[in-house]
Structures are given as structure tokens and as C-alpha cells.
Amino acid sequence: MIEVKQQQELQKEYPALFDIDSNLNRLVKRIELLSYVNPLNIEKEKHRFFTSKYSIEPEFKYPKIKFDPYKLQRLFFSQRLERIEDESIRQLYQDVIYYYANMIQCIETIGQGKRFYYNSLRAFGTPTEKDVQNARFILHFKDEPTTSDMDKVFSPNDAKAYFGDFITRYNFPLNIRFSTNIAAEAMVSNSSQTLLIKKNVKFSKNQLLTLANHEIGVHLVTTFNGLDQPLKIFSNGLPKNVETQEGLSVFSEYMGGALTLRRLKELAYRVMAADGLIKGYSFADTFDLIHGQYKLNKDEAFGITLRAHRGGGFTKDRLYLSGLRKIYKRYQNEEPMDVLFMGKVSLDYEDQINHLKQLGLAQPITHKSLSFEQKLNTNKTLDFILNNLK
């Protein structure tokens, strides 16, 4: 963590940079995409979809936008970046502004079908042919025998207690809130540093370990490391940070001994669902692919389909598998990981981050992800798969 005196000295040396960084911080706080793209009526539409024998397209409702998209975009583009003398840093902040302007467009068009989908494509891309091949490669493996660790017997309150115990290994606080309006069983709200737990689901022992390593061991670690940096862009997020963040998070599951073939298949299904979007698949088409053809149970198939189709077509989920592949290769090559834990950063901006480090504008990490310290995975099938991803 940077000391107050050192922070003040940097602010004196780079006044324009810190002024713009502070302005962007105030603006970014209002546009957390995941707080808007998760439907408000998931359970109701799930029941309606199942009752219709998987034929009626769900009609999801979304939270109301709490800002004026046009005015907020204008404020982003009003930043006088020419005041930043360092060309590399100026380009970084230009990329940041374009990235968040696109996030505003995503939020503005949620629920508007193709309009949202095309904005989502700009932000998160679509699966490459290589991604689809990797997904199919994973899906051809036979399911492993289920164990009692997979039985969903723990309540949301049990999960809260489990995460409360897990956090004692770290020296940052854990805020927990229950929610019925999230697509995942648990997720981190970066802006409020809160772990959200889905209220109406049961958890398995493996799932709790998975979520603890994923959400706390990476997402909250990078949240609090970002807050300790001199510049706020580290906590708000660099462009393309999702692939790196989710890659680290799933790799944390692997290192922590939580990753299973079943979980890896879930990531593969997500790629297939995202690939279906570009082929024009409806909600029912995607559900039929996952449930009808791949034989995943209907509740999990609905969850994967929902994640891909929310908003009008959300391709973020395709990045988990490609992110894992990149982080695993980095691990195999024995390349340093600490730079990727400095905040919500991206592999694509590693050179710029190292440049900021040389200037004292980026500091060593305060919190480490403890799962990265010892490899607990013993599943040889997973090792074989990860070693053979293209």
C-alpha cells in the first residue's frame, strides 16, 4: 500500500494525470454493468419457460438506469487528455475512456436485442474457432463419477458462514449481501466491495470451495489491491480486464483443488452458448443445444442459457475458458503473476503497467491469492486437458 506522503509527492509531480484519474473514478462508479444486466424476474420466467415445455421465449425485466447515458458519455469524452505529457500513459487513458464509453452503451441498450448484442461484442468479442474447438474437446470427455462433495445441501446462510471463515486467511473485510437478482450463485460487486450470494439456491461443498477461491481469492484480492494503488484505474478496471480476471479466478480454483471436469465443462457450455448467439440462436435454441443435445440437466442448462442471452446477447462468458488457457500457459512458463493482481488489470496492458511501476505510479501488491502458493489439484484429466488446449 502506498504511503500518504508518497501519494502526495506523486500528485505534485503528475497533477494533470491525477486530476483526470480522479474525474474518471467519480464517473465510473455509476456504471457497473453486471448490476444492470441481471434480470429482475429470473425465477418467474424460468417457471414460465419450463411450463411451456421450453418453447416460449422468456421476457426478462431489468433494473432502471440511474444516470443519463448521453450526459455521462459526454463527461468521459470531455477529459483533456492532452494534459498528460507521457504518451504511453495518455494512450492508456484514452483506451480506458473508450472502454467505459462502450460500457455505457451496453447499459443503455440492455433488453434491446441486437443493439445490446453488438455493444456486447465490442466489449467482450465472440468465441473464435479455436475457442469452440477447445470447448468441444472438453465436452467429449466422459463425466467423472459424482461424490458427496457435489451434493447441494448447504443453504445461503451456510455459504455466508463458510465464506466468513475463508476470509480469515486474508487481511481485508468481507461484506456479504443476499440477492435474488443475480445469474450466478455468488458474485463480487467491485464498486461496493461486496460478495453477493444468491438467496434461493443450495450449494455443494465443492461449490463453496470453488466460489471461495474464485470470488474471494481473486476478485476481492484484486479489488482491494486496486484500491491500494496510487491511480484509481487499477480498481475501476483496465480495458479487456475480464478475460484476465476470470482466467486468474478459474486458475485459482485449479490451484486450490476445487476445479473439476464438471466445472470445466460448464465453461465449455458457456462458449458454445456464446457461439450460438452469432449464429442467431434464440433462447430456446440455446437451451435445446445445452439440455437437448449435450444432456445437461434443465436447471443448469437454463442458467447457462440465461447468462448468454441476458440483455439481448451477452458474450462475456466466452472469456472464462480463453482466460484460463492464457493464465495456465503463463504458469507453465513460470512467468510472474503478481503484476496481474495489482488490480482489475489485463494481460494486454502489461507493458504499460510496468512503465507505471518504473515511474512509481504502480506499487507492489498488498494482498496475495493464497491458492497460488501451492498446487492442490490432483486430477490428471484436468492436467491433460489444460496442457492440450489450443
PDB file of C-alpha atoms in Angstrom, residues 210-371:
ATOM      1  CA  THR A 210     -14.819 -23.094  -5.870  1.00  0.00           C
ATOM      2  CA  LEU A 211     -16.593 -19.811  -5.116  1.00  0.00           C
ATOM      3  CA  ALA A 212     -14.246 -19.003  -2.229  1.00  0.00           C
ATOM      4  CA  ASN A 213     -11.153 -19.394  -4.423  1.00  0.00           C
ATOM      5  CA  HIS A 214     -12.774 -17.609  -7.372  1.00  0.00           C
ATOM      6  CA  GLU A 215     -14.641 -14.711  -5.758  1.00  0.00           C
ATOM      7  CA  ILE A 216     -12.549 -14.066  -2.641  1.00  0.00           C
ATOM      8  CA  GLY A 217      -9.163 -15.460  -3.705  1.00  0.00           C
ATOM      9  CA  VAL A 218      -9.061 -13.406  -6.910  1.00  0.00           C
ATOM     10  CA  HIS A 219     -11.938 -10.969  -7.436  1.00  0.00           C
ATOM     11  CA  LEU A 220     -11.799  -9.469  -3.937  1.00  0.00           C
ATOM     12  CA  VAL A 221      -7.997  -9.717  -3.757  1.00  0.00           C
ATOM     13  CA  THR A 222      -7.678  -7.679  -6.986  1.00  0.00           C
ATOM     14  CA  THR A 223     -10.404  -5.289  -5.793  1.00  0.00           C
ATOM     15  CA  PHE A 224      -8.511  -4.437  -2.606  1.00  0.00           C
ATOM     16  CA  ASN A 225      -5.098  -4.411  -4.317  1.00  0.00           C
ATOM     17  CA  GLY A 226      -6.522  -1.972  -6.852  1.00  0.00           C
ATOM     18  CA  LEU A 227      -7.793   0.300  -4.080  1.00  0.00           C
ATOM     19  CA  ASP A 228      -4.254   0.396  -2.644  1.00  0.00           C
ATOM     20  CA  GLN A 229      -2.760   1.724  -5.899  1.00  0.00           C
ATOM     21  CA  PRO A 230      -1.980   5.436  -6.430  1.00  0.00           C
ATOM     22  CA  LEU A 231      -4.213   5.561  -9.536  1.00  0.00           C
ATOM     23  CA  LYS A 232      -7.902   4.681  -9.420  1.00  0.00           C
ATOM     24  CA  ILE A 233      -7.938   2.989 -12.836  1.00  0.00           C
ATOM     25  CA  PHE A 234      -6.438  -0.073 -11.152  1.00  0.00           C
ATOM     26  CA  SER A 235      -9.553  -0.588  -9.024  1.00  0.00           C
ATOM     27  CA  ASN A 236     -12.042   0.512 -11.686  1.00  0.00           C
ATOM     28  CA  GLY A 237     -10.579  -1.745 -14.357  1.00  0.00           C
ATOM     29  CA  LEU A 238      -8.423  -1.539 -17.464  1.00  0.00           C
ATOM     30  CA  PRO A 239      -9.820  -2.401 -20.902  1.00  0.00           C
ATOM     31  CA  LYS A 240     -10.101  -6.136 -21.598  1.00  0.00           C
ATOM     32  CA  ASN A 241      -9.615  -6.944 -17.912  1.00  0.00           C
ATOM     33  CA  VAL A 242     -12.450  -9.508 -17.822  1.00  0.00           C
ATOM     34  CA  GLU A 243     -10.555 -12.266 -19.639  1.00  0.00           C
ATOM     35  CA  THR A 244      -7.521 -11.865 -17.367  1.00  0.00           C
ATOM     36  CA  GLN A 245      -9.600 -11.618 -14.184  1.00  0.00           C
ATOM     37  CA  GLU A 246     -11.746 -14.652 -14.964  1.00  0.00           C
ATOM     38  CA  GLY A 247      -8.722 -16.620 -16.169  1.00  0.00           C
ATOM     39  CA  LEU A 248      -6.989 -15.949 -12.852  1.00  0.00           C
ATOM     40  CA  SER A 249     -10.155 -16.832 -10.943  1.00  0.00           C
ATOM     41  CA  VAL A 250     -10.683 -20.211 -12.602  1.00  0.00           C
ATOM     42  CA  PHE A 251      -6.958 -20.952 -12.323  1.00  0.00           C
ATOM     43  CA  SER A 252      -7.297 -20.183  -8.611  1.00  0.00           C
ATOM     44  CA  GLU A 253      -9.976 -22.901  -8.460  1.00  0.00           C
ATOM     45  CA  TYR A 254      -7.490 -25.273 -10.115  1.00  0.00           C
ATOM     46  CA  MET A 255      -4.625 -24.409  -7.771  1.00  0.00           C
ATOM     47  CA  GLY A 256      -6.935 -24.562  -4.750  1.00  0.00           C
ATOM     48  CA  GLY A 257      -8.018 -28.122  -5.582  1.00  0.00           C
ATOM     49  CA  ALA A 258     -11.596 -27.094  -6.382  1.00  0.00           C
ATOM     50  CA  LEU A 259     -11.663 -27.341 -10.179  1.00  0.00           C
ATOM     51  CA  THR A 260     -13.485 -30.381 -11.556  1.00  0.00           C
ATOM     52  CA  LEU A 261     -14.156 -31.725 -15.044  1.00  0.00           C
ATOM     53  CA  ARG A 262     -17.795 -30.814 -14.464  1.00  0.00           C
ATOM     54  CA  ARG A 263     -16.833 -27.187 -13.824  1.00  0.00           C
ATOM     55  CA  LEU A 264     -14.565 -27.169 -16.879  1.00  0.00           C
ATOM     56  CA  LYS A 265     -17.486 -28.468 -18.938  1.00  0.00           C
ATOM     57  CA  GLU A 266     -19.620 -25.633 -17.583  1.00  0.00           C
ATOM     58  CA  LEU A 267     -17.100 -23.158 -19.040  1.00  0.00           C
ATOM     59  CA  ALA A 268     -17.200 -25.077 -22.331  1.00  0.00           C
ATOM     60  CA  TYR A 269     -21.009 -24.905 -22.414  1.00  0.00           C
ATOM     61  CA  ARG A 270     -20.733 -21.151 -21.937  1.00  0.00           C
ATOM     62  CA  VAL A 271     -18.504 -20.895 -25.007  1.00  0.00           C
ATOM     63  CA  MET A 272     -20.996 -22.935 -27.034  1.00  0.00           C
ATOM     64  CA  ALA A 273     -23.861 -20.733 -25.822  1.00  0.00           C
ATOM     65  CA  ALA A 274     -21.972 -17.552 -26.770  1.00  0.00           C
ATOM     66  CA  ASP A 275     -21.116 -19.070 -30.150  1.00  0.00           C
ATOM     67  CA  GLY A 276     -24.813 -19.736 -30.717  1.00  0.00           C
ATOM     68  CA  LEU A 277     -25.548 -16.014 -30.441  1.00  0.00           C
ATOM     69  CA  ILE A 278     -23.589 -15.167 -33.586  1.00  0.00           C
ATOM     70  CA  LYS A 279     -25.476 -17.959 -35.376  1.00  0.00           C
ATOM     71  CA  GLY A 280     -28.772 -16.324 -34.459  1.00  0.00           C
ATOM     72  CA  TYR A 281     -29.881 -18.866 -31.839  1.00  0.00           C
ATOM     73  CA  SER A 282     -32.936 -17.940 -29.798  1.00  0.00           C
ATOM     74  CA  PHE A 283     -33.106 -18.608 -26.047  1.00  0.00           C
ATOM     75  CA  ALA A 284     -34.983 -21.847 -26.779  1.00  0.00           C
ATOM     76  CA  ASP A 285     -32.410 -22.874 -29.424  1.00  0.00           C
ATOM     77  CA  THR A 286     -29.515 -22.419 -26.999  1.00  0.00           C
ATOM     78  CA  PHE A 287     -31.373 -24.261 -24.244  1.00  0.00           C
ATOM     79  CA  ASP A 288     -32.051 -27.125 -26.675  1.00  0.00           C
ATOM     80  CA  LEU A 289     -28.342 -27.277 -27.552  1.00  0.00           C
ATOM     81  CA  ILE A 290     -27.229 -27.463 -23.923  1.00  0.00           C
ATOM     82  CA  HIS A 291     -30.087 -29.549 -22.486  1.00  0.00           C
ATOM     83  CA  GLY A 292     -31.388 -31.456 -25.503  1.00  0.00           C
ATOM     84  CA  GLN A 293     -28.147 -32.268 -27.307  1.00  0.00           C
ATOM     85  CA  TYR A 294     -25.491 -32.169 -24.581  1.00  0.00           C
ATOM     86  CA  LYS A 295     -27.879 -33.585 -21.943  1.00  0.00           C
ATOM     87  CA  LEU A 296     -27.037 -31.138 -19.169  1.00  0.00           C
ATOM     88  CA  ASN A 297     -29.841 -31.062 -16.575  1.00  0.00           C
ATOM     89  CA  LYS A 298     -32.528 -28.472 -17.216  1.00  0.00           C
ATOM     90  CA  ASP A 299     -31.754 -26.139 -14.282  1.00  0.00           C
ATOM     91  CA  GLU A 300     -28.062 -25.808 -15.137  1.00  0.00           C
ATOM     92  CA  ALA A 301     -28.849 -25.549 -18.856  1.00  0.00           C
ATOM     93  CA  PHE A 302     -31.284 -22.729 -18.104  1.00  0.00           C
ATOM     94  CA  GLY A 303     -28.603 -20.921 -16.071  1.00  0.00           C
ATOM     95  CA  ILE A 304     -26.040 -21.122 -18.885  1.00  0.00           C
ATOM     96  CA  THR A 305     -28.611 -20.039 -21.480  1.00  0.00           C
ATOM     97  CA  LEU A 306     -29.727 -17.155 -19.276  1.00  0.00           C
ATOM     98  CA  ARG A 307     -26.163 -15.916 -18.831  1.00  0.00           C
ATOM     99  CA  ALA A 308     -25.646 -15.872 -22.614  1.00  0.00           C
ATOM    100  CA  HIS A 309     -28.987 -14.311 -23.585  1.00  0.00           C
ATOM    101  CA  ARG A 310     -29.447 -11.744 -20.799  1.00  0.00           C
ATOM    102  CA  GLY A 311     -29.653  -8.195 -22.036  1.00  0.00           C
ATOM    103  CA  GLY A 312     -30.126  -9.319 -25.627  1.00  0.00           C
ATOM    104  CA  GLY A 313     -26.946 -11.389 -26.068  1.00  0.00           C
ATOM    105  CA  PHE A 314     -24.070 -11.179 -23.563  1.00  0.00           C
ATOM    106  CA  THR A 315     -20.765 -12.708 -24.714  1.00  0.00           C
ATOM    107  CA  LYS A 316     -18.733 -12.106 -21.531  1.00  0.00           C
ATOM    108  CA  ASP A 317     -18.899 -15.789 -20.518  1.00  0.00           C
ATOM    109  CA  ARG A 318     -16.870 -16.910 -23.520  1.00  0.00           C
ATOM    110  CA  LEU A 319     -13.789 -15.332 -21.874  1.00  0.00           C
ATOM    111  CA  TYR A 320     -13.504 -17.707 -18.891  1.00  0.00           C
ATOM    112  CA  LEU A 321     -12.061 -20.581 -20.906  1.00  0.00           C
ATOM    113  CA  SER A 322      -9.718 -18.499 -23.074  1.00  0.00           C
ATOM    114  CA  GLY A 323      -8.595 -16.616 -19.951  1.00  0.00           C
ATOM    115  CA  LEU A 324      -7.857 -19.882 -18.142  1.00  0.00           C
ATOM    116  CA  ARG A 325      -5.823 -21.127 -21.122  1.00  0.00           C
ATOM    117  CA  LYS A 326      -3.683 -17.959 -21.122  1.00  0.00           C
ATOM    118  CA  ILE A 327      -3.097 -17.967 -17.362  1.00  0.00           C
ATOM    119  CA  TYR A 328      -2.293 -21.702 -17.345  1.00  0.00           C
ATOM    120  CA  LYS A 329       0.310 -21.199 -20.086  1.00  0.00           C
ATOM    121  CA  ARG A 330       1.799 -18.303 -18.140  1.00  0.00           C
ATOM    122  CA  TYR A 331       2.030 -20.554 -15.088  1.00  0.00           C
ATOM    123  CA  GLN A 332       3.660 -23.346 -17.130  1.00  0.00           C
ATOM    124  CA  ASN A 333       6.204 -20.837 -18.463  1.00  0.00           C
ATOM    125  CA  GLU A 334       6.935 -19.745 -14.869  1.00  0.00           C
ATOM    126  CA  GLU A 335       6.145 -16.110 -15.671  1.00  0.00           C
ATOM    127  CA  PRO A 336       5.367 -13.801 -12.711  1.00  0.00           C
ATOM    128  CA  MET A 337       1.731 -13.471 -11.637  1.00  0.00           C
ATOM    129  CA  ASP A 338       1.950 -10.575  -9.158  1.00  0.00           C
ATOM    130  CA  VAL A 339       1.584  -7.920 -11.869  1.00  0.00           C
ATOM    131  CA  LEU A 340      -1.837  -9.399 -12.733  1.00  0.00           C
ATOM    132  CA  PHE A 341      -3.019  -8.991  -9.138  1.00  0.00           C
ATOM    133  CA  MET A 342      -2.314  -5.256  -8.927  1.00  0.00           C
ATOM    134  CA  GLY A 343      -5.985  -4.523  -9.601  1.00  0.00           C
ATOM    135  CA  LYS A 344      -8.510  -5.141 -12.358  1.00  0.00           C
ATOM    136  CA  VAL A 345      -5.740  -5.323 -14.944  1.00  0.00           C
ATOM    137  CA  SER A 346      -5.272  -7.034 -18.294  1.00  0.00           C
ATOM    138  CA  LEU A 347      -2.507  -9.094 -19.855  1.00  0.00           C
ATOM    139  CA  ASP A 348      -2.810  -6.789 -22.883  1.00  0.00           C
ATOM    140  CA  TYR A 349      -1.554  -3.829 -20.835  1.00  0.00           C
ATOM    141  CA  GLU A 350       1.361  -5.460 -19.032  1.00  0.00           C
ATOM    142  CA  ASP A 351       3.933  -3.192 -20.730  1.00  0.00           C
ATOM    143  CA  GLN A 352       2.033  -0.055 -19.690  1.00  0.00           C
ATOM    144  CA  ILE A 353       1.706  -1.341 -16.119  1.00  0.00           C
ATOM    145  CA  ASN A 354       5.458  -1.997 -15.929  1.00  0.00           C
ATOM    146  CA  HIS A 355       6.029   1.535 -17.261  1.00  0.00           C
ATOM    147  CA  LEU A 356       3.813   2.921 -14.467  1.00  0.00           C
ATOM    148  CA  LYS A 357       5.796   0.824 -11.950  1.00  0.00           C
ATOM    149  CA  GLN A 358       9.061   2.376 -13.133  1.00  0.00           C
ATOM    150  CA  LEU A 359       7.591   5.836 -12.522  1.00  0.00           C
ATOM    151  CA  GLY A 360       6.310   4.889  -9.066  1.00  0.00           C
ATOM    152  CA  LEU A 361       2.701   5.167 -10.294  1.00  0.00           C
ATOM    153  CA  ALA A 362       2.040   1.471  -9.629  1.00  0.00           C
ATOM    154  CA  GLN A 363       3.001  -0.261  -6.391  1.00  0.00           C
ATOM    155  CA  PRO A 364       3.736  -3.881  -5.379  1.00  0.00           C
ATOM    156  CA  ILE A 365       0.640  -5.833  -4.349  1.00  0.00           C
ATOM    157  CA  THR A 366      -0.609  -5.777  -0.750  1.00  0.00           C
ATOM    158  CA  HIS A 367      -2.658  -8.999  -0.889  1.00  0.00           C
ATOM    159  CA  LYS A 368      -1.683 -12.306  -2.495  1.00  0.00           C
ATOM    160  CA  SER A 369      -4.051 -15.020  -3.689  1.00  0.00           C
ATOM    161  CA  LEU A 370      -3.194 -17.819  -1.275  1.00  0.00           C
ATOM    162  CA  SER A 371      -4.259 -20.608  -3.649  1.00  0.00           C
TER     163      SER A 371
END
